[in-house]
PDB file of C-alpha atoms in Angstrom:
ATOM      1  CA  MET A 202       0.444   0.131  -0.537  1.00  0.00           C
ATOM      2  CA  ILE A 203       1.292   3.735  -0.419  1.00  0.00           C
ATOM      3  CA  PRO A 204      -1.762   5.909   0.527  1.00  0.00           C
ATOM      4  CA  THR A 205      -0.937   9.094  -0.260  1.00  0.00           C
ATOM      5  CA  PHE A 206      -3.875  10.800   2.014  1.00  0.00           C
ATOM      6  CA  THR A 207      -5.520   8.597   5.668  1.00  0.00           C
ATOM      7  CA  ARG A 208      -7.782   9.627   6.836  1.00  0.00           C
ATOM      8  CA  ALA A 209      -9.832   9.410  10.794  1.00  0.00           C
ATOM      9  CA  TYR A 210     -13.673   9.370  10.586  1.00  0.00           C
ATOM     10  CA  GLN A 211     -15.947   7.797  13.199  1.00  0.00           C
ATOM     11  CA  ALA A 212     -18.010   4.789  12.033  1.00  0.00           C
ATOM     12  CA  ALA A 213     -21.605   4.605  12.770  1.00  0.00           C
ATOM     13  CA  ALA A 214     -21.882   0.778  12.440  1.00  0.00           C
ATOM     14  CA  ALA A 215     -18.507  -1.678  12.696  1.00  0.00           C
ATOM     15  CA  ILE A 216     -17.075  -0.973   9.345  1.00  0.00           C
ATOM     16  CA  ALA A 217     -14.624  -3.935   8.570  1.00  0.00           C
ATOM     17  CA  GLY A 218     -10.878  -3.692   7.197  1.00  0.00           C
ATOM     18  CA  PHE A 219     -10.575  -3.502   3.232  1.00  0.00           C
ATOM     19  CA  ARG A 220     -13.950  -2.153   2.508  1.00  0.00           C
ATOM     20  CA  ILE A 221     -15.779   0.984   0.824  1.00  0.00           C
ATOM     21  CA  VAL A 222     -17.657   3.519   2.763  1.00  0.00           C
ATOM     22  CA  ALA A 223     -19.132   6.548   2.473  1.00  0.00           C
ATOM     23  CA  PHE A 224     -21.156   8.805   4.390  1.00  0.00           C
ATOM     24  CA  ALA A 225     -23.660   7.524   7.056  1.00  0.00           C
ATOM     25  CA  ASP A 226     -25.707  10.662   6.016  1.00  0.00           C
ATOM     26  CA  ALA A 227     -24.415  12.777   3.417  1.00  0.00           C
ATOM     27  CA  ALA A 228     -26.463  15.958   4.951  1.00  0.00           C
ATOM     28  CA  ASN A 229     -24.452  15.286   8.685  1.00  0.00           C
ATOM     29  CA  ASN A 230     -20.490  14.470   7.300  1.00  0.00           C
ATOM     30  CA  ALA A 231     -20.024  13.293  10.740  1.00  0.00           C
ATOM     31  CA  THR A 232     -19.518   9.228  10.927  1.00  0.00           C
ATOM     32  CA  ILE A 233     -18.866   6.856   7.800  1.00  0.00           C
ATOM     33  CA  THR A 234     -20.595   3.574   7.139  1.00  0.00           C
ATOM     34  CA  GLU A 235     -19.234   0.501   4.513  1.00  0.00           C
ATOM     35  CA  ALA A 236     -20.831   1.424   1.106  1.00  0.00           C
ATOM     36  CA  SER A 237     -24.321  -0.965  -0.080  1.00  0.00           C
ATOM     37  CA  THR A 238     -24.861   1.211  -3.552  1.00  0.00           C
ATOM     38  CA  GLN A 239     -23.175   1.924  -7.034  1.00  0.00           C
ATOM     39  CA  THR A 240     -24.425   5.393  -7.044  1.00  0.00           C
ATOM     40  CA  GLY A 241     -23.714   6.754  -3.078  1.00  0.00           C
ATOM     41  CA  ALA A 242     -20.483   8.668  -3.224  1.00  0.00           C
ATOM     42  CA  PHE A 243     -17.605   6.423  -1.699  1.00  0.00           C
ATOM     43  CA  LEU A 244     -15.239   8.375   0.970  1.00  0.00           C
ATOM     44  CA  GLY A 245     -12.913   5.521  -0.334  1.00  0.00           C
ATOM     45  CA  VAL A 246     -11.130   2.641   1.191  1.00  0.00           C
ATOM     46  CA  SER A 247     -11.161   1.849   4.793  1.00  0.00           C
ATOM     47  CA  ASP A 248      -6.985   0.304   6.610  1.00  0.00           C
ATOM     48  CA  ARG A 249      -6.682  -3.081   6.934  1.00  0.00           C
ATOM     49  CA  GLN A 250      -8.328  -2.915  11.708  1.00  0.00           C
ATOM     50  CA  GLY A 251     -11.978  -1.471  10.134  1.00  0.00           C
ATOM     51  CA  ALA A 252     -13.943   0.071  12.911  1.00  0.00           C
ATOM     52  CA  ASP A 253     -16.289  -1.050  15.887  1.00  0.00           C
ATOM     53  CA  ALA A 254     -19.240   1.213  15.633  1.00  0.00           C
ATOM     54  CA  GLY A 255     -18.799   4.197  17.442  1.00  0.00           C
ATOM     55  CA  GLY A 256     -14.598   3.919  16.901  1.00  0.00           C
ATOM     56  CA  MET A 257     -12.512   5.884  14.500  1.00  0.00           C
ATOM     57  CA  ALA A 258     -11.978   4.297  11.351  1.00  0.00           C
ATOM     58  CA  ASP A 259      -8.214   5.184   9.148  1.00  0.00           C
ATOM     59  CA  VAL A 260      -9.913   5.884   5.144  1.00  0.00           C
ATOM     60  CA  HIS A 261      -7.917   5.578   2.551  1.00  0.00           C
ATOM     61  CA  ARG A 262      -8.916   8.014  -0.088  1.00  0.00           C
ATOM     62  CA  ASP A 263      -6.260   8.816  -2.360  1.00  0.00           C
ATOM     63  CA  GLY A 264      -2.992   6.205  -3.899  1.00  0.00           C
ATOM     64  CA  LEU A 265      -2.616   2.564  -3.609  1.00  0.00           C
ATOM     65  CA  GLY A 266      -4.049   0.778  -1.272  1.00  0.00           C
ATOM     66  CA  SER A 267      -5.650  -2.662   0.409  1.00  0.00           C
ATOM     67  CA  VAL A 268      -9.306  -3.773  -0.942  1.00  0.00           C
ATOM     68  CA  GLU A 269     -11.118  -7.116  -0.878  1.00  0.00           C
ATOM     69  CA  LEU A 270     -12.515  -8.010  -3.122  1.00  0.00           C
ATOM     70  CA  GLY A 271     -16.658  -9.592  -3.734  1.00  0.00           C
ATOM     71  CA  GLY A 272     -16.410 -10.216  -7.585  1.00  0.00           C
ATOM     72  CA  THR A 273     -14.119 -11.451 -10.120  1.00  0.00           C
ATOM     73  CA  VAL A 274     -11.967  -8.161 -11.564  1.00  0.00           C
ATOM     74  CA  ALA A 275      -9.210  -8.340 -14.006  1.00  0.00           C
ATOM     75  CA  ALA A 276      -6.609  -5.006 -13.471  1.00  0.00           C
ATOM     76  CA  GLY A 277      -7.318  -1.693 -14.959  1.00  0.00           C
ATOM     77  CA  ASP A 278     -11.250  -1.750 -14.233  1.00  0.00           C
ATOM     78  CA  PRO A 279     -12.927  -0.153 -12.144  1.00  0.00           C
ATOM     79  CA  LEU A 280     -14.436  -0.742  -8.955  1.00  0.00           C
ATOM     80  CA  THR A 281     -18.134  -0.321  -7.158  1.00  0.00           C
ATOM     81  CA  ALA A 282     -18.823  -1.180  -4.069  1.00  0.00           C
ATOM     82  CA  ASP A 283     -21.733  -4.108  -3.601  1.00  0.00           C
ATOM     83  CA  ALA A 284     -24.350  -4.422  -0.833  1.00  0.00           C
ATOM     84  CA  ASP A 285     -21.902  -4.965   2.109  1.00  0.00           C
ATOM     85  CA  GLY A 286     -19.164  -2.762   0.648  1.00  0.00           C
ATOM     86  CA  LYS A 287     -16.238  -4.812  -0.841  1.00  0.00           C
ATOM     87  CA  ALA A 288     -15.653  -4.203  -4.386  1.00  0.00           C
ATOM     88  CA  ILE A 289     -16.958  -5.533  -8.208  1.00  0.00           C
ATOM     89  CA  ALA A 290     -16.086  -4.635 -11.433  1.00  0.00           C
ATOM     90  CA  ALA A 291     -18.491  -1.217 -12.465  1.00  0.00           C
ATOM     91  CA  VAL A 292     -20.525  -2.051 -16.503  1.00  0.00           C
ATOM     92  CA  ALA A 293     -22.309   1.204 -16.165  1.00  0.00           C
ATOM     93  CA  ALA A 294     -24.837   0.912 -18.704  1.00  0.00           C
ATOM     94  CA  ILE A 295     -26.331   3.607 -21.385  1.00  0.00           C
ATOM     95  CA  GLY A 296     -27.981   6.020 -19.277  1.00  0.00           C
ATOM     96  CA  THR A 297     -26.775   4.723 -16.208  1.00  0.00           C
ATOM     97  CA  THR A 298     -24.042   6.877 -13.675  1.00  0.00           C
ATOM     98  CA  LYS A 299     -21.926   4.752 -11.197  1.00  0.00           C
ATOM     99  CA  ARG A 300     -20.021   5.407  -8.698  1.00  0.00           C
ATOM    100  CA  ILE A 301     -16.246   4.581  -8.002  1.00  0.00           C
ATOM    101  CA  VAL A 302     -14.206   4.200  -5.913  1.00  0.00           C
ATOM    102  CA  GLY A 303     -11.086   3.649  -7.829  1.00  0.00           C
ATOM    103  CA  TYR A 304      -9.008   1.189 -10.198  1.00  0.00           C
ATOM    104  CA  ALA A 305      -8.740  -2.303  -9.535  1.00  0.00           C
ATOM    105  CA  ASP A 306      -4.401  -2.017 -10.205  1.00  0.00           C
ATOM    106  CA  GLU A 307      -4.543  -6.292 -10.276  1.00  0.00           C
ATOM    107  CA  PRO A 308      -6.533  -8.612 -11.001  1.00  0.00           C
ATOM    108  CA  GLY A 309      -8.433 -10.835  -8.624  1.00  0.00           C
ATOM    109  CA  VAL A 310     -11.755 -13.031  -7.339  1.00  0.00           C
ATOM    110  CA  SER A 311     -14.275 -12.961  -4.900  1.00  0.00           C
ATOM    111  CA  GLY A 312     -12.439 -12.883  -1.990  1.00  0.00           C
ATOM    112  CA  ASP A 313      -9.390 -11.610  -2.697  1.00  0.00           C
ATOM    113  CA  ILE A 314      -7.194  -8.832  -1.987  1.00  0.00           C
ATOM    114  CA  ILE A 315      -6.337  -6.733  -4.098  1.00  0.00           C
ATOM    115  CA  ASP A 316      -4.403  -3.174  -5.164  1.00  0.00           C
ATOM    116  CA  ALA A 317      -6.251  -0.714  -5.994  1.00  0.00           C
ATOM    117  CA  PHE A 318      -5.794   2.817  -7.927  1.00  0.00           C
ATOM    118  CA  ILE A 319      -8.072   4.880  -4.633  1.00  0.00           C
ATOM    119  CA  SER A 320      -9.804   8.241  -6.347  1.00  0.00           C
ATOM    120  CA  PRO A 321     -12.856   8.404  -5.985  1.00  0.00           C
ATOM    121  CA  GLY A 322     -15.238   9.128  -9.063  1.00  0.00           C
ATOM    122  CA  VAL A 323     -18.461   8.664 -11.474  1.00  0.00           C
ATOM    123  CA  LEU A 324     -18.604   6.372 -14.539  1.00  0.00           C
ATOM    124  CA  HIS A 325     -21.175   7.696 -16.620  1.00  0.00           C
ATOM    125  CA  VAL A 326     -22.182   6.033 -20.304  1.00  0.00           C
ATOM    126  CA  PRO A 327     -24.831   9.225 -21.616  1.00  0.00           C
ATOM    127  CA  ALA A 328     -27.544   7.916 -23.681  1.00  0.00           C
TER     128      ALA A 328
END
């Protein structure tokens, strides 16, 4: 891992290590939670320890970080979150928008922890 920006946030609920995280309440950015949708704004990836509910979680927001996979990805695939905050390949259909946390730096399958270039953004395919 070569994170270039890491920040601590309070966990609204337990957060596992190497998970994609988002604000628990986007209107009040006081706490974070594991991401559970492909359309919510991602902050980055939790560090190895994660956090208990109410505890502090370090979040890698930029740079090379590790993330647990929820499906098969190829090196270079844009990554989004599954319902458990694990990374899956982002595939946007025509007329859709998906949030991404970054790009896979290596291939892997569900359950693997891989390096990824963390750079939250948006994947949009116009109609």
